[in-house]
Short mmCIF file of C-alpha atoms and ligand atoms in Angstrom, two decimals:
data_model
loop_
_atom_site.label_atom_id
_atom_site.label_comp_id
_atom_site.label_asym_id
_atom_site.label_seq_id
_atom_site.Cartn_x
_atom_site.Cartn_y
_atom_site.Cartn_z
CA MET A 1 -128.71 -78.03 163.45
CA PRO A 2 -126.53 -80.57 165.21
CA ASP A 3 -124.76 -79.66 168.42
CA LEU A 4 -121.00 -79.96 168.76
CA ILE A 5 -121.16 -83.42 170.32
CA THR A 6 -123.15 -84.73 167.37
CA LEU A 7 -120.33 -83.44 165.20
CA GLY A 8 -117.70 -85.33 167.20
CA TRP A 9 -116.71 -82.81 169.87
CA ASN A 10 -115.21 -84.31 173.03
CA ALA A 11 -113.16 -83.51 176.11
CA HIS A 12 -109.91 -83.56 174.15
CA PHE A 13 -111.09 -80.81 171.81
CA GLU A 14 -112.81 -78.90 174.60
CA ALA A 15 -109.49 -78.67 176.46
CA ALA A 16 -107.56 -77.70 173.35
CA PHE A 17 -110.14 -75.08 172.49
CA ALA A 18 -110.04 -73.24 175.85
CA PRO A 19 -107.64 -70.48 174.80
CA TYR A 20 -109.68 -69.85 171.63
CA ARG A 21 -112.95 -69.69 173.50
CA GLU A 22 -111.45 -66.87 175.55
CA GLN A 23 -110.94 -64.96 172.32
CA SER A 24 -114.60 -65.58 171.42
CA PHE A 25 -113.70 -67.86 168.55
CA GLU A 26 -116.17 -70.51 167.54
CA ALA A 27 -115.53 -74.22 167.12
CA ALA A 28 -116.26 -75.78 163.74
CA ARG A 29 -115.50 -79.00 161.93
CA VAL A 30 -114.21 -79.14 158.37
CA ALA A 31 -116.59 -81.01 156.04
CA LEU A 32 -114.95 -80.23 152.71
CA GLU A 33 -111.85 -78.60 151.33
CA TYR A 34 -111.46 -77.18 147.90
CA GLN A 35 -108.51 -75.13 146.84
CA GLY A 36 -107.90 -73.35 150.10
CA LEU A 37 -111.60 -72.81 150.80
CA TYR A 38 -113.31 -74.85 153.49
CA ARG A 39 -116.91 -75.78 154.14
CA VAL A 40 -117.23 -76.00 157.91
CA MET A 41 -120.01 -77.05 160.24
CA THR A 42 -120.69 -75.20 163.47
CA GLU A 43 -123.37 -75.99 166.02
CA ARG A 44 -125.71 -73.50 164.40
CA ASP A 45 -124.91 -73.48 160.72
CA GLU A 46 -122.62 -74.36 157.88
CA LEU A 47 -120.45 -71.83 156.13
CA LEU A 48 -117.38 -71.25 154.02
CA ALA A 49 -114.09 -70.31 155.59
CA GLU A 50 -110.57 -69.41 154.61
CA VAL A 51 -107.46 -69.73 156.69
CA ARG A 52 -106.12 -66.63 158.38
CA GLY A 53 -103.12 -65.19 156.58
CA LYS A 54 -101.05 -65.54 159.73
CA LEU A 55 -101.76 -69.25 159.89
CA ARG A 56 -100.73 -69.56 156.27
CA TYR A 57 -97.55 -67.69 157.04
CA THR A 58 -96.51 -69.75 160.06
CA ALA A 59 -97.44 -73.11 158.53
CA GLN A 60 -94.44 -75.36 158.18
CA GLY A 61 -96.03 -77.58 155.60
CA ARG A 62 -99.31 -78.89 154.33
CA GLU A 63 -99.90 -80.82 157.52
CA ASP A 64 -100.45 -77.53 159.33
CA PHE A 65 -103.41 -76.65 157.11
CA PRO A 66 -106.92 -77.80 157.87
CA ALA A 67 -108.14 -81.07 156.39
CA VAL A 68 -111.50 -82.81 156.31
CA GLY A 69 -112.33 -83.95 159.84
CA ASP A 70 -110.37 -81.21 161.55
CA TRP A 71 -111.73 -79.10 164.35
CA VAL A 72 -110.86 -75.46 163.88
CA ALA A 73 -111.21 -72.17 165.74
CA LEU A 74 -113.28 -69.76 163.69
CA SER A 75 -114.01 -66.07 163.65
CA ARG A 76 -116.98 -64.83 161.66
CA LEU A 77 -116.82 -62.01 159.22
CA PRO A 78 -119.52 -59.44 160.00
CA ASN A 79 -122.67 -59.65 157.89
CA GLU A 80 -121.38 -62.45 155.77
CA ASN A 81 -121.86 -66.15 155.62
CA ARG A 82 -118.10 -66.40 155.70
CA ALA A 83 -115.51 -67.00 158.36
CA VAL A 84 -111.80 -67.14 158.96
CA ILE A 85 -110.01 -70.18 160.35
CA GLU A 86 -107.70 -68.96 163.11
CA ALA A 87 -106.26 -72.28 164.22
CA VAL A 88 -106.46 -76.04 163.77
CA LEU A 89 -106.97 -77.99 167.01
CA PRO A 90 -104.60 -80.91 167.70
CA ARG A 91 -105.73 -84.07 165.92
CA THR A 92 -106.57 -87.35 167.60
CA SER A 93 -105.80 -89.26 164.43
CA LYS A 94 -104.83 -88.56 160.86
CA PHE A 95 -104.43 -90.32 157.58
CA SER A 96 -101.81 -88.93 155.27
CA ARG A 97 -99.77 -89.67 152.25
CA LYS A 98 -96.14 -88.87 152.13
CA ALA A 99 -95.52 -87.21 148.82
CA ALA A 100 -93.09 -89.26 146.79
CA GLY A 101 -89.45 -88.26 146.63
CA GLU A 102 -86.93 -86.91 149.06
CA THR A 103 -89.10 -84.34 150.80
CA SER A 104 -91.17 -85.43 153.73
CA GLU A 105 -94.07 -83.28 152.60
CA GLU A 106 -97.14 -84.81 154.12
CA GLN A 107 -100.57 -84.58 152.58
CA ILE A 108 -103.33 -85.08 155.12
CA VAL A 109 -106.37 -86.76 153.65
CA ALA A 110 -108.62 -87.07 156.72
CA THR A 111 -108.39 -86.47 160.46
CA ASN A 112 -110.02 -87.19 163.81
CA ILE A 113 -111.34 -90.57 162.76
CA ASP A 114 -112.25 -92.84 165.67
CA THR A 115 -112.75 -96.10 163.81
CA VAL A 116 -111.43 -97.05 160.41
CA PHE A 117 -113.07 -99.97 158.65
CA LEU A 118 -110.54 -101.97 156.66
CA VAL A 119 -112.63 -103.51 153.93
CA VAL A 120 -111.39 -106.60 152.13
CA GLY A 121 -113.60 -108.60 149.82
CA LEU A 122 -114.12 -112.32 150.23
CA ASP A 123 -113.67 -112.64 146.47
CA HIS A 124 -110.47 -112.23 144.46
CA ASN A 125 -109.67 -109.20 146.63
CA TYR A 126 -109.09 -111.44 149.66
CA ASN A 127 -105.44 -111.27 150.63
CA LEU A 128 -103.83 -111.46 154.06
CA ARG A 129 -100.90 -109.25 153.13
CA ARG A 130 -103.36 -106.57 152.07
CA ILE A 131 -105.03 -106.76 155.47
CA GLU A 132 -101.65 -106.38 157.17
CA ARG A 133 -100.88 -103.29 155.14
CA TYR A 134 -104.20 -101.70 156.02
CA LEU A 135 -103.53 -102.51 159.67
CA ILE A 136 -100.23 -100.67 159.43
CA LEU A 137 -101.91 -97.65 157.87
CA ALA A 138 -104.48 -97.73 160.64
CA PHE A 139 -101.92 -98.05 163.44
CA GLU A 140 -99.94 -95.18 161.98
CA SER A 141 -103.05 -93.03 161.84
CA GLY A 142 -104.12 -93.36 165.46
CA ALA A 143 -107.61 -94.50 164.46
CA ARG A 144 -108.93 -97.79 165.78
CA PRO A 145 -109.05 -100.45 163.06
CA VAL A 146 -111.91 -102.86 162.45
CA ILE A 147 -111.60 -105.49 159.74
CA ILE A 148 -114.58 -105.93 157.45
CA LEU A 149 -114.68 -108.99 155.23
CA SER A 150 -117.16 -107.94 152.59
CA LYS A 151 -119.11 -109.91 149.99
CA ALA A 152 -119.50 -112.77 152.43
CA ASP A 153 -122.25 -114.08 150.18
CA LEU A 154 -119.55 -115.00 147.65
CA ALA A 155 -117.31 -116.89 150.08
CA SER A 156 -117.33 -120.67 150.08
CA ASP A 157 -115.93 -121.00 153.59
CA ILE A 158 -116.31 -117.85 155.67
CA GLU A 159 -115.20 -119.49 158.87
CA ALA A 160 -111.90 -120.63 157.40
CA CYS A 161 -111.27 -117.07 156.19
CA LEU A 162 -112.12 -115.65 159.60
CA ARG A 163 -109.66 -117.98 161.27
CA GLU A 164 -106.95 -117.06 158.79
CA VAL A 165 -107.54 -113.34 159.15
CA GLU A 166 -107.49 -113.72 162.91
CA GLN A 167 -103.89 -114.85 162.66
CA VAL A 168 -102.80 -111.53 161.17
CA ALA A 169 -105.39 -109.32 162.84
CA LEU A 170 -103.71 -109.40 166.25
CA GLY A 171 -106.83 -108.74 168.24
CA THR A 172 -108.48 -106.33 165.82
CA PRO A 173 -112.23 -106.99 165.63
CA ILE A 174 -113.31 -108.82 162.46
CA HIS A 175 -116.76 -108.80 160.90
CA ALA A 176 -117.96 -110.65 157.85
CA ILE A 177 -120.75 -108.86 156.04
CA SER A 178 -122.70 -108.77 152.84
CA ALA A 179 -123.65 -105.19 152.13
CA LYS A 180 -125.60 -106.29 149.10
CA ARG A 181 -127.80 -108.66 151.08
CA GLY A 182 -127.74 -106.54 154.21
CA ALA A 183 -126.32 -109.39 156.27
CA GLY A 184 -123.97 -109.11 159.23
CA LEU A 185 -124.36 -105.34 159.52
CA GLU A 186 -125.78 -105.11 163.03
CA PRO A 187 -122.46 -105.42 164.90
CA LEU A 188 -121.17 -102.38 162.98
CA GLU A 189 -123.65 -100.19 164.85
CA ASP A 190 -121.40 -100.47 167.90
CA TYR A 191 -118.89 -98.24 166.16
CA LEU A 192 -121.45 -95.67 165.13
CA GLY A 193 -122.41 -93.97 168.37
CA VAL A 194 -123.33 -90.28 168.39
CA GLY A 195 -120.29 -88.17 167.59
CA LYS A 196 -118.11 -91.14 166.62
CA THR A 197 -116.31 -90.68 163.33
CA ILE A 198 -115.72 -93.56 160.96
CA ALA A 199 -113.94 -93.95 157.63
CA PHE A 200 -113.18 -96.73 155.17
CA LEU A 201 -110.04 -98.10 153.61
CA GLY A 202 -110.20 -100.69 150.88
CA SER A 203 -109.57 -101.39 147.23
CA SER A 204 -111.91 -100.05 144.64
CA GLY A 205 -114.80 -102.42 144.10
CA VAL A 206 -114.84 -104.14 147.51
CA GLY A 207 -118.25 -102.71 148.32
CA LYS A 208 -117.50 -99.56 150.33
CA SER A 209 -120.14 -97.47 148.57
CA THR A 210 -122.71 -100.21 148.92
CA LEU A 211 -122.01 -100.40 152.65
CA ILE A 212 -122.04 -96.62 152.99
CA ASN A 213 -125.42 -96.50 151.29
CA ARG A 214 -126.67 -99.02 153.81
CA LEU A 215 -125.41 -96.86 156.65
CA LEU A 216 -126.98 -93.79 155.11
CA GLY A 217 -130.22 -95.67 155.14
CA GLU A 218 -131.20 -95.03 151.57
CA GLU A 219 -129.85 -95.70 148.14
CA ARG A 220 -127.62 -92.93 146.86
CA GLN A 221 -125.57 -93.00 143.74
CA LYS A 222 -123.01 -90.60 145.05
CA THR A 223 -123.00 -90.90 148.78
CA GLN A 224 -121.03 -87.72 149.28
CA ASP A 225 -123.77 -85.56 147.89
CA VAL A 226 -126.32 -84.84 150.54
CA ARG A 227 -129.60 -83.26 149.58
CA GLU A 228 -130.85 -80.64 151.90
CA GLU A 229 -133.34 -77.83 152.02
CA ASP A 230 -131.98 -74.37 151.49
CA SER A 231 -133.34 -71.33 153.32
CA LYS A 232 -136.12 -70.97 150.75
CA GLY A 233 -137.27 -74.55 151.17
CA ARG A 234 -135.80 -75.70 147.88
CA HIS A 235 -133.87 -78.92 147.72
CA THR A 236 -130.27 -78.42 146.76
CA THR A 237 -127.38 -80.81 146.66
CA VAL A 238 -124.46 -79.92 148.86
CA HIS A 239 -121.21 -81.75 148.52
CA ARG A 240 -119.62 -82.80 151.79
CA GLU A 241 -116.98 -85.33 152.69
CA LEU A 242 -117.93 -85.41 156.36
CA ILE A 243 -121.48 -86.63 156.76
CA VAL A 244 -123.64 -86.99 159.87
CA LEU A 245 -125.29 -90.40 159.64
CA PRO A 246 -128.99 -90.79 160.42
CA ALA A 247 -128.24 -93.25 163.22
CA GLY A 248 -125.69 -90.92 164.85
CA GLY A 249 -122.02 -91.10 164.10
CA LEU A 250 -120.16 -89.40 161.29
CA LEU A 251 -118.67 -90.70 158.09
CA ILE A 252 -115.60 -89.32 156.37
CA ASP A 253 -115.35 -90.23 152.72
CA THR A 254 -112.75 -88.21 150.84
CA PRO A 255 -111.09 -88.94 147.50
CA GLY A 256 -107.79 -88.95 149.37
CA MET A 257 -108.93 -91.77 151.64
CA ARG A 258 -110.06 -93.68 148.61
CA GLU A 259 -106.68 -93.19 146.99
CA LEU A 260 -104.78 -94.61 149.95
CA GLN A 261 -105.72 -97.92 148.40
CA LEU A 262 -102.97 -97.30 145.85
CA TRP A 263 -100.53 -98.33 148.54
CA ASP A 264 -102.16 -101.61 148.05
CA ALA A 265 -100.16 -102.38 144.97
CA GLY A 266 -97.50 -104.96 145.47
CA GLU A 267 -95.76 -104.24 148.74
CA GLY A 268 -95.87 -106.62 151.66
CA LEU A 269 -96.05 -105.79 155.32
CA THR A 270 -92.35 -105.72 155.99
CA ASP A 271 -91.85 -104.27 152.56
CA SER A 272 -93.06 -100.95 153.93
CA PHE A 273 -89.93 -100.99 156.04
CA ALA A 274 -87.78 -103.19 153.85
CA ASP A 275 -84.99 -100.60 153.87
CA ILE A 276 -84.69 -100.74 157.65
CA GLU A 277 -84.89 -104.51 157.78
CA GLU A 278 -82.21 -104.77 155.15
CA MET A 279 -79.92 -102.44 157.07
CA ALA A 280 -80.64 -104.32 160.29
CA ALA A 281 -79.16 -107.44 158.74
CA ALA A 282 -75.79 -105.68 159.00
CA CYS A 283 -76.15 -104.84 162.72
CA ARG A 284 -73.69 -106.73 164.92
CA PHE A 285 -76.43 -108.29 167.03
CA SER A 286 -79.21 -110.14 165.30
CA ASP A 287 -81.65 -108.92 167.96
CA CYS A 288 -80.38 -105.35 167.77
CA GLY A 289 -82.97 -102.87 169.03
CA HIS A 290 -81.27 -100.02 167.15
CA GLU A 291 -81.03 -98.00 170.36
CA ARG A 292 -77.57 -97.97 171.94
CA GLU A 293 -76.15 -101.23 170.71
CA PRO A 294 -72.61 -101.07 169.35
CA ALA A 295 -72.08 -101.49 165.61
CA CYS A 296 -75.70 -100.76 164.77
CA ALA A 297 -76.03 -100.37 161.03
CA VAL A 298 -79.39 -98.64 161.30
CA LYS A 299 -78.09 -95.93 163.63
CA ALA A 300 -75.10 -95.57 161.34
CA ALA A 301 -77.43 -94.97 158.40
CA ILE A 302 -79.19 -92.23 160.35
CA ALA A 303 -75.86 -90.63 161.21
CA GLU A 304 -74.92 -90.72 157.54
CA GLY A 305 -78.25 -89.24 156.57
CA THR A 306 -79.34 -92.14 154.39
CA LEU A 307 -82.21 -92.98 156.75
CA ALA A 308 -84.56 -90.48 158.37
CA ALA A 309 -84.66 -90.79 162.16
CA SER A 310 -88.42 -90.31 162.02
CA ARG A 311 -88.74 -93.37 159.83
CA LEU A 312 -86.96 -95.53 162.38
CA GLU A 313 -89.20 -94.12 165.10
CA ASN A 314 -92.25 -94.96 163.05
CA TYR A 315 -90.99 -98.46 162.50
CA LYS A 316 -90.40 -98.95 166.21
CA LYS A 317 -93.78 -97.51 167.10
CA ILE A 318 -95.57 -99.91 164.78
CA GLN A 319 -93.55 -102.83 166.07
CA LYS A 320 -94.49 -101.93 169.62
CA GLU A 321 -98.15 -101.70 168.72
CA LEU A 322 -98.03 -105.05 166.99
CA GLU A 323 -96.33 -106.61 170.01
CA PHE A 324 -98.86 -105.06 172.35
CA LEU A 325 -101.72 -106.36 170.26
CA GLU A 326 -100.09 -109.76 170.05
CA SER A 327 -99.86 -109.94 173.83
CA ARG A 328 -103.57 -109.34 174.15
CA THR A 329 -104.58 -111.56 171.31
CA ASP A 330 -104.39 -115.02 172.79
CA VAL A 331 -106.88 -114.41 175.57
CA ARG A 332 -109.17 -112.33 173.47
CA LEU A 333 -109.11 -114.87 170.67
CA GLN A 334 -110.37 -117.68 172.83
CA GLN A 335 -113.05 -115.51 174.35
CA SER A 336 -114.30 -114.17 171.11
CA ARG A 337 -114.03 -117.22 168.90
CA LYS A 338 -116.93 -119.14 170.37
CA GLU A 339 -119.22 -116.19 170.40
CA ARG A 340 -118.25 -115.23 166.90
CA ASP A 341 -118.77 -118.66 165.46
CA LYS A 342 -122.28 -118.61 166.84
CA ARG A 343 -122.91 -115.20 165.36
CA VAL A 344 -121.56 -116.17 161.97
CA HIS A 345 -123.68 -119.27 161.87
CA LYS A 346 -126.78 -117.35 162.66
CA VAL A 347 -126.21 -114.71 160.03
CA PHE A 348 -124.84 -116.70 157.16
CA ASN A 349 -126.63 -119.98 157.28
CA ARG A 350 -129.51 -118.10 155.79
CA LEU A 351 -127.36 -117.08 152.84
CA LYS A 352 -125.98 -120.48 151.98
CA PRO A 353 -127.57 -122.02 148.94
CA LYS A 354 -129.90 -124.77 150.05
CA ARG A 355 -128.88 -128.20 148.84
CA GLY A 356 -131.13 -130.79 147.39
P1 GDP B 1 -116.44 -99.56 146.21
O1 GDP B 1 -115.63 -99.26 144.99
O2 GDP B 1 -115.60 -100.15 147.28
O3 GDP B 1 -117.24 -98.40 146.68
O4 GDP B 1 -117.45 -100.75 145.81
P2 GDP B 1 -119.00 -100.67 145.42
O5 GDP B 1 -119.85 -100.50 146.64
O6 GDP B 1 -119.19 -99.69 144.33
O7 GDP B 1 -119.27 -102.17 144.91
C1 GDP B 1 -118.57 -102.71 143.80
C2 GDP B 1 -119.40 -103.85 143.24
O8 GDP B 1 -119.49 -104.89 144.19
C3 GDP B 1 -120.82 -103.47 142.87
O9 GDP B 1 -121.16 -104.13 141.68
C4 GDP B 1 -121.62 -103.99 144.04
O10 GDP B 1 -122.94 -104.31 143.67
C5 GDP B 1 -120.84 -105.21 144.44
N1 GDP B 1 -121.04 -105.53 145.85
C6 GDP B 1 -121.01 -104.70 146.91
N2 GDP B 1 -121.26 -105.34 148.06
C7 GDP B 1 -121.46 -106.64 147.73
C8 GDP B 1 -121.77 -107.81 148.49
O11 GDP B 1 -121.94 -107.81 149.70
N3 GDP B 1 -121.87 -108.99 147.79
C9 GDP B 1 -121.73 -109.03 146.43
N4 GDP B 1 -121.85 -110.21 145.83
N5 GDP B 1 -121.43 -107.95 145.70
C10 GDP B 1 -121.30 -106.77 146.33
ZN1 ZN B 2 -79.14 -102.04 164.95
#
């Protein structure tokens, strides 16, 4: 059985867990959720758990319930392979969907992800606006983004694409790969250290499953289903959405994460905050920061209740992150470009069809 560190435990969770340890609760990580029942992994076993009634009662919304990737405090039921989830530890990152409509009901689809791979195909899927939208999702989540340009074997000019993506990536690492040919995969190992949790965002068909199968080290039709021996030595298939990879590291692959791609449809980067940018056009100052400036249309909208204050905060947060990344980009770009060009040459020259 894996120890807690193999499952992603770190100092942050250790500190948050202290009061629960005193109550003799056990730490566990959620590997699957189905209809209020959770499959959780502890350092000695795997079992099913339900949330404590009290937790259900005090929950403000769905974001207070456990989700795949969460660390929870557990108490075991005597003589049963069952447990009760007493608390959810604070998350280091989370991906969620805001349910449509007026309510701000938030549906968490995965949590505590360290690195999120933003996968964009170097075929018809290739689109800079799409990359920007995934970057926004990643920045909002708290996970560290890494851009993966997949199907590099289909690209006519990988280096031109890399340079273009660099312009919108703002310092985010970029890797071109071909999962099908197994090319360009080595650098990804850097993100897969023991206890590091990764996840993927990307349209359907960009090659996520193919890449996941590579990482799992063997061909699997449905990567989520992991075969394992039961107590009687029989092989059974257990469905999990949090998987410990053979090389160390953990993979989260939930239907919810896969559905985040729906956000993909149509909207541009600033479109995600088009309402705010439209309002801002009516601010007195064109460089209004929407803080304490007089005649600020955005603040007025919040006062009127037509704009949620949290949405403005989110907008500002993302802007700050983009600015921060921008400030680091120039130096990093120059440093990394040379090295990267060398790397790309080495990996992909082999793939190019030989002329003559
Ligand atoms: P997913 O929907 O993102 O999980 O995508 P899949 O992994 O199922 O791949 C979709 C299709 O793209 C399949 O037919 C794969 O064989 C193909 N594919 C995946 N990776 C590559 C690649 O690196 N190069 C090429 N040419 N095709 C790929
Ligand atoms: Zn303003």
